[in-house]
mmCIF file of the C-alpha atoms, coordinates in Angstrom:
data_MODEL
# 
_entry.id   MODEL 
# 
loop_
_atom_site.group_PDB 
_atom_site.id 
_atom_site.type_symbol 
_atom_site.label_atom_id 
_atom_site.label_alt_id 
_atom_site.label_comp_id 
_atom_site.label_asym_id 
_atom_site.label_entity_id 
_atom_site.label_seq_id 
_atom_site.pdbx_PDB_ins_code 
_atom_site.Cartn_x 
_atom_site.Cartn_y 
_atom_site.Cartn_z 
_atom_site.occupancy 
_atom_site.B_iso_or_equiv 
_atom_site.pdbx_formal_charge 
_atom_site.auth_seq_id 
_atom_site.auth_comp_id 
_atom_site.auth_asym_id 
_atom_site.auth_atom_id 
_atom_site.pdbx_PDB_model_num 
ATOM 1   C CA . MET A 1 1   ? 99.048  95.330  78.165  1.00 0.00 ? 1   MET A CA 1 
ATOM 2   C CA . ASP A 1 2   ? 102.179 94.874  76.141  1.00 0.00 ? 2   ASP A CA 1 
ATOM 3   C CA . GLU A 1 3   ? 104.360 91.758  76.073  1.00 0.00 ? 3   GLU A CA 1 
ATOM 4   C CA . GLN A 1 4   ? 107.029 93.221  78.367  1.00 0.00 ? 4   GLN A CA 1 
ATOM 5   C CA . LEU A 1 5   ? 104.556 94.032  81.122  1.00 0.00 ? 5   LEU A CA 1 
ATOM 6   C CA . ALA A 1 6   ? 102.935 90.612  80.723  1.00 0.00 ? 6   ALA A CA 1 
ATOM 7   C CA . LEU A 1 7   ? 106.432 89.135  81.100  1.00 0.00 ? 7   LEU A CA 1 
ATOM 8   C CA . ARG A 1 8   ? 106.943 91.095  84.337  1.00 0.00 ? 8   ARG A CA 1 
ATOM 9   C CA . LEU A 1 9   ? 103.750 89.592  85.739  1.00 0.00 ? 9   LEU A CA 1 
ATOM 10  C CA . ARG A 1 10  ? 104.711 86.122  84.532  1.00 0.00 ? 10  ARG A CA 1 
ATOM 11  C CA . LEU A 1 11  ? 108.093 86.425  86.257  1.00 0.00 ? 11  LEU A CA 1 
ATOM 12  C CA . PHE A 1 12  ? 106.376 87.343  89.522  1.00 0.00 ? 12  PHE A CA 1 
ATOM 13  C CA . ARG A 1 13  ? 104.057 84.357  89.135  1.00 0.00 ? 13  ARG A CA 1 
ATOM 14  C CA . GLU A 1 14  ? 106.787 81.876  88.214  1.00 0.00 ? 14  GLU A CA 1 
ATOM 15  C CA . GLY A 1 15  ? 109.314 83.267  90.681  1.00 0.00 ? 15  GLY A CA 1 
ATOM 16  C CA . GLY A 1 16  ? 107.143 82.463  93.660  1.00 0.00 ? 16  GLY A CA 1 
ATOM 17  C CA . GLN A 1 17  ? 107.830 85.847  95.268  1.00 0.00 ? 17  GLN A CA 1 
ATOM 18  C CA . VAL A 1 18  ? 104.129 86.468  95.710  1.00 0.00 ? 18  VAL A CA 1 
ATOM 19  C CA . PRO A 1 19  ? 101.028 84.283  95.645  1.00 0.00 ? 19  PRO A CA 1 
ATOM 20  C CA . ALA A 1 20  ? 99.368  83.824  92.262  1.00 0.00 ? 20  ALA A CA 1 
ATOM 21  C CA . THR A 1 21  ? 96.259  85.499  93.697  1.00 0.00 ? 21  THR A CA 1 
ATOM 22  C CA . VAL A 1 22  ? 98.250  88.737  94.039  1.00 0.00 ? 22  VAL A CA 1 
ATOM 23  C CA . VAL A 1 23  ? 99.486  88.553  90.451  1.00 0.00 ? 23  VAL A CA 1 
ATOM 24  C CA . ASP A 1 24  ? 95.936  87.889  89.268  1.00 0.00 ? 24  ASP A CA 1 
ATOM 25  C CA . PHE A 1 25  ? 94.613  90.829  91.288  1.00 0.00 ? 25  PHE A CA 1 
ATOM 26  C CA . VAL A 1 26  ? 97.248  93.219  89.923  1.00 0.00 ? 26  VAL A CA 1 
ATOM 27  C CA . ALA A 1 27  ? 96.655  91.988  86.354  1.00 0.00 ? 27  ALA A CA 1 
ATOM 28  C CA . ASP A 1 28  ? 92.918  92.586  86.765  1.00 0.00 ? 28  ASP A CA 1 
ATOM 29  C CA . GLU A 1 29  ? 93.533  96.124  88.058  1.00 0.00 ? 29  GLU A CA 1 
ATOM 30  C CA . LEU A 1 30  ? 95.813  96.856  85.096  1.00 0.00 ? 30  LEU A CA 1 
ATOM 31  C CA . THR A 1 31  ? 93.180  95.492  82.705  1.00 0.00 ? 31  THR A CA 1 
ATOM 32  C CA . ALA A 1 32  ? 90.571  97.761  84.290  1.00 0.00 ? 32  ALA A CA 1 
ATOM 33  C CA . LEU A 1 33  ? 92.860  100.793 83.908  1.00 0.00 ? 33  LEU A CA 1 
ATOM 34  C CA . GLU A 1 34  ? 93.452  99.884  80.274  1.00 0.00 ? 34  GLU A CA 1 
ATOM 35  C CA . ALA A 1 35  ? 89.707  99.506  79.681  1.00 0.00 ? 35  ALA A CA 1 
ATOM 36  C CA . GLU A 1 36  ? 89.296  103.061 80.974  1.00 0.00 ? 36  GLU A CA 1 
ATOM 37  C CA . GLY A 1 37  ? 91.640  104.301 78.262  1.00 0.00 ? 37  GLY A CA 1 
ATOM 38  C CA . HIS A 1 38  ? 94.973  104.383 80.072  1.00 0.00 ? 38  HIS A CA 1 
ATOM 39  C CA . THR A 1 39  ? 98.056  103.198 78.218  1.00 0.00 ? 39  THR A CA 1 
ATOM 40  C CA . ILE A 1 40  ? 99.237  100.160 80.172  1.00 0.00 ? 40  ILE A CA 1 
ATOM 41  C CA . THR A 1 41  ? 102.706 99.115  79.036  1.00 0.00 ? 41  THR A CA 1 
ATOM 42  C CA . GLU A 1 42  ? 106.022 98.259  80.626  1.00 0.00 ? 42  GLU A CA 1 
ATOM 43  C CA . ALA A 1 43  ? 107.083 101.881 80.131  1.00 0.00 ? 43  ALA A CA 1 
ATOM 44  C CA . THR A 1 44  ? 103.955 103.406 81.656  1.00 0.00 ? 44  THR A CA 1 
ATOM 45  C CA . ALA A 1 45  ? 103.003 100.889 84.323  1.00 0.00 ? 45  ALA A CA 1 
ATOM 46  C CA . GLY A 1 46  ? 106.039 98.717  85.050  1.00 0.00 ? 46  GLY A CA 1 
ATOM 47  C CA . MET A 1 47  ? 106.902 100.428 88.314  1.00 0.00 ? 47  MET A CA 1 
ATOM 48  C CA . LEU A 1 48  ? 103.241 100.540 89.354  1.00 0.00 ? 48  LEU A CA 1 
ATOM 49  C CA . THR A 1 49  ? 102.983 96.816  88.685  1.00 0.00 ? 49  THR A CA 1 
ATOM 50  C CA . SER A 1 50  ? 106.059 95.911  90.726  1.00 0.00 ? 50  SER A CA 1 
ATOM 51  C CA . HIS A 1 51  ? 105.209 98.260  93.579  1.00 0.00 ? 51  HIS A CA 1 
ATOM 52  C CA . LEU A 1 52  ? 101.662 96.966  93.921  1.00 0.00 ? 52  LEU A CA 1 
ATOM 53  C CA . THR A 1 53  ? 102.649 93.316  93.548  1.00 0.00 ? 53  THR A CA 1 
ATOM 54  C CA . MET A 1 54  ? 105.431 93.528  96.116  1.00 0.00 ? 54  MET A CA 1 
ATOM 55  C CA . ALA A 1 55  ? 103.366 95.583  98.586  1.00 0.00 ? 55  ALA A CA 1 
ATOM 56  C CA . PHE A 1 56  ? 100.571 93.003  98.612  1.00 0.00 ? 56  PHE A CA 1 
ATOM 57  C CA . GLY A 1 57  ? 103.116 90.208  98.804  1.00 0.00 ? 57  GLY A CA 1 
ATOM 58  C CA . ARG A 1 58  ? 104.651 91.788  101.921 1.00 0.00 ? 58  ARG A CA 1 
ATOM 59  C CA . LEU A 1 59  ? 101.229 92.315  103.485 1.00 0.00 ? 59  LEU A CA 1 
ATOM 60  C CA . LEU A 1 60  ? 100.173 88.712  102.889 1.00 0.00 ? 60  LEU A CA 1 
ATOM 61  C CA . ARG A 1 61  ? 103.438 87.458  104.393 1.00 0.00 ? 61  ARG A CA 1 
ATOM 62  C CA . GLY A 1 62  ? 102.711 89.569  107.482 1.00 0.00 ? 62  GLY A CA 1 
ATOM 63  C CA . GLU A 1 63  ? 105.717 91.810  106.908 1.00 0.00 ? 63  GLU A CA 1 
ATOM 64  C CA . PRO A 1 64  ? 105.294 95.339  108.187 1.00 0.00 ? 64  PRO A CA 1 
ATOM 65  C CA . ILE A 1 65  ? 105.048 98.206  105.768 1.00 0.00 ? 65  ILE A CA 1 
ATOM 66  C CA . ASP A 1 66  ? 106.540 101.157 107.568 1.00 0.00 ? 66  ASP A CA 1 
ATOM 67  C CA . GLU A 1 67  ? 105.492 104.745 107.285 1.00 0.00 ? 67  GLU A CA 1 
ATOM 68  C CA . PHE A 1 68  ? 107.863 106.757 105.116 1.00 0.00 ? 68  PHE A CA 1 
ATOM 69  C CA . SER A 1 69  ? 109.551 109.984 106.103 1.00 0.00 ? 69  SER A CA 1 
ATOM 70  C CA . ALA A 1 70  ? 108.227 111.524 102.879 1.00 0.00 ? 70  ALA A CA 1 
ATOM 71  C CA . ASP A 1 71  ? 104.564 110.730 103.621 1.00 0.00 ? 71  ASP A CA 1 
ATOM 72  C CA . ALA A 1 72  ? 103.644 114.391 104.216 1.00 0.00 ? 72  ALA A CA 1 
ATOM 73  C CA . GLN A 1 73  ? 105.374 115.446 101.006 1.00 0.00 ? 73  GLN A CA 1 
ATOM 74  C CA . VAL A 1 74  ? 103.636 112.702 99.022  1.00 0.00 ? 74  VAL A CA 1 
ATOM 75  C CA . ALA A 1 75  ? 100.255 113.705 100.457 1.00 0.00 ? 75  ALA A CA 1 
ATOM 76  C CA . ALA A 1 76  ? 100.933 117.325 99.467  1.00 0.00 ? 76  ALA A CA 1 
ATOM 77  C CA . GLU A 1 77  ? 101.805 116.256 95.915  1.00 0.00 ? 77  GLU A CA 1 
ATOM 78  C CA . LEU A 1 78  ? 98.516  114.382 95.721  1.00 0.00 ? 78  LEU A CA 1 
ATOM 79  C CA . ALA A 1 79  ? 96.411  117.385 96.745  1.00 0.00 ? 79  ALA A CA 1 
ATOM 80  C CA . ASP A 1 80  ? 95.938  118.239 93.064  1.00 0.00 ? 80  ASP A CA 1 
ATOM 81  C CA . HIS A 1 81  ? 95.011  114.651 92.157  1.00 0.00 ? 81  HIS A CA 1 
ATOM 82  C CA . PRO A 1 82  ? 92.025  113.627 94.293  1.00 0.00 ? 82  PRO A CA 1 
ATOM 83  C CA . GLU A 1 83  ? 90.846  111.205 91.595  1.00 0.00 ? 83  GLU A CA 1 
ATOM 84  C CA . ALA A 1 84  ? 94.123  109.280 91.833  1.00 0.00 ? 84  ALA A CA 1 
ATOM 85  C CA . VAL A 1 85  ? 93.811  109.034 95.608  1.00 0.00 ? 85  VAL A CA 1 
ATOM 86  C CA . ALA A 1 86  ? 90.184  107.888 95.314  1.00 0.00 ? 86  ALA A CA 1 
ATOM 87  C CA . ARG A 1 87  ? 91.240  105.238 92.780  1.00 0.00 ? 87  ARG A CA 1 
ATOM 88  C CA . ALA A 1 88  ? 94.081  104.080 95.065  1.00 0.00 ? 88  ALA A CA 1 
ATOM 89  C CA . ARG A 1 89  ? 91.659  103.751 97.985  1.00 0.00 ? 89  ARG A CA 1 
ATOM 90  C CA . ALA A 1 90  ? 89.227  101.793 95.810  1.00 0.00 ? 90  ALA A CA 1 
ATOM 91  C CA . ILE A 1 91  ? 92.023  99.404  94.808  1.00 0.00 ? 91  ILE A CA 1 
ATOM 92  C CA . SER A 1 92  ? 92.869  98.919  98.485  1.00 0.00 ? 92  SER A CA 1 
ATOM 93  C CA . VAL A 1 93  ? 89.222  98.152  99.306  1.00 0.00 ? 93  VAL A CA 1 
ATOM 94  C CA . ARG A 1 94  ? 89.017  95.618  96.462  1.00 0.00 ? 94  ARG A CA 1 
ATOM 95  C CA . ALA A 1 95  ? 92.283  94.044  97.621  1.00 0.00 ? 95  ALA A CA 1 
ATOM 96  C CA . GLU A 1 96  ? 90.989  93.688  101.152 1.00 0.00 ? 96  GLU A CA 1 
ATOM 97  C CA . ALA A 1 97  ? 87.856  91.957  99.853  1.00 0.00 ? 97  ALA A CA 1 
ATOM 98  C CA . ARG A 1 98  ? 89.715  89.703  97.426  1.00 0.00 ? 98  ARG A CA 1 
ATOM 99  C CA . LEU A 1 99  ? 93.089  89.129  99.099  1.00 0.00 ? 99  LEU A CA 1 
ATOM 100 C CA . GLY A 1 100 ? 92.355  89.871  102.735 1.00 0.00 ? 100 GLY A CA 1 
ATOM 101 C CA . ALA A 1 101 ? 94.935  92.666  102.773 1.00 0.00 ? 101 ALA A CA 1 
ATOM 102 C CA . ALA A 1 102 ? 94.349  96.409  102.651 1.00 0.00 ? 102 ALA A CA 1 
ATOM 103 C CA . LEU A 1 103 ? 97.119  98.876  101.949 1.00 0.00 ? 103 LEU A CA 1 
ATOM 104 C CA . PRO A 1 104 ? 98.213  101.177 104.779 1.00 0.00 ? 104 PRO A CA 1 
ATOM 105 C CA . GLU A 1 105 ? 97.754  104.899 104.177 1.00 0.00 ? 105 GLU A CA 1 
ATOM 106 C CA . SER A 1 106 ? 101.368 105.464 103.112 1.00 0.00 ? 106 SER A CA 1 
ATOM 107 C CA . GLU A 1 107 ? 101.047 102.780 100.425 1.00 0.00 ? 107 GLU A CA 1 
ATOM 108 C CA . VAL A 1 108 ? 97.700  104.194 99.285  1.00 0.00 ? 108 VAL A CA 1 
ATOM 109 C CA . ASN A 1 109 ? 99.475  107.521 98.798  1.00 0.00 ? 109 ASN A CA 1 
ATOM 110 C CA . PHE A 1 110 ? 102.332 105.975 96.818  1.00 0.00 ? 110 PHE A CA 1 
ATOM 111 C CA . LEU A 1 111 ? 99.838  104.088 94.687  1.00 0.00 ? 111 LEU A CA 1 
ATOM 112 C CA . GLY A 1 112 ? 98.038  107.403 94.187  1.00 0.00 ? 112 GLY A CA 1 
ATOM 113 C CA . LEU A 1 113 ? 101.272 108.920 92.858  1.00 0.00 ? 113 LEU A CA 1 
ATOM 114 C CA . HIS A 1 114 ? 101.646 106.103 90.345  1.00 0.00 ? 114 HIS A CA 1 
ATOM 115 C CA . LEU A 1 115 ? 98.040  106.567 89.238  1.00 0.00 ? 115 LEU A CA 1 
ATOM 116 C CA . ALA A 1 116 ? 98.397  110.354 88.973  1.00 0.00 ? 116 ALA A CA 1 
ATOM 117 C CA . VAL A 1 117 ? 101.421 109.954 86.699  1.00 0.00 ? 117 VAL A CA 1 
ATOM 118 C CA . LEU A 1 118 ? 99.596  107.356 84.625  1.00 0.00 ? 118 LEU A CA 1 
ATOM 119 C CA . ALA A 1 119 ? 96.603  109.682 84.219  1.00 0.00 ? 119 ALA A CA 1 
ATOM 120 C CA . GLN A 1 120 ? 98.854  112.439 82.871  1.00 0.00 ? 120 GLN A CA 1 
ATOM 121 C CA . ARG A 1 121 ? 100.087 110.299 79.995  1.00 0.00 ? 121 ARG A CA 1 
ATOM 122 C CA . PRO A 1 122 ? 98.352  110.939 76.681  1.00 0.00 ? 122 PRO A CA 1 
ATOM 123 C CA . PRO A 1 123 ? 95.912  108.280 75.503  1.00 0.00 ? 123 PRO A CA 1 
ATOM 124 C CA . PRO A 1 124 ? 97.162  105.847 72.852  1.00 0.00 ? 124 PRO A CA 1 
ATOM 125 C CA . THR A 1 125 ? 96.912  106.933 69.248  1.00 0.00 ? 125 THR A CA 1 
ATOM 126 C CA . PRO A 1 126 ? 94.473  104.725 67.315  1.00 0.00 ? 126 PRO A CA 1 
ATOM 127 C CA . ALA A 1 127 ? 96.037  102.595 64.629  1.00 0.00 ? 127 ALA A CA 1 
ATOM 128 C CA . PRO A 1 128 ? 95.185  103.678 61.056  1.00 0.00 ? 128 PRO A CA 1 
# 
């Protein structure tokens, strides 16, 4: 994780917008993605980080997360990325166990889109 993405997480933590447990959970998920060989930087995972952090924050505050009019279109886009959807569902299961909040299906699909895009990025080039 680069310094800019770490700063994003720190701002969420210090800003009080979400509980620290959410920030910790998201940071752990990003670390796991990085350990699998994904490039986790502000440029590649900034939007994923904010989306996931804010979604869990809303869920823990009891705010509804509405279905989106584009849900069918998003699901169709994900048809070619079953691994991203499976990963998104696994994140939701871990979040329910750790935070007490599972993502609704529409959020699982949006998370799947983020993960599909991340998976299409080339792996980092090793330093010489």
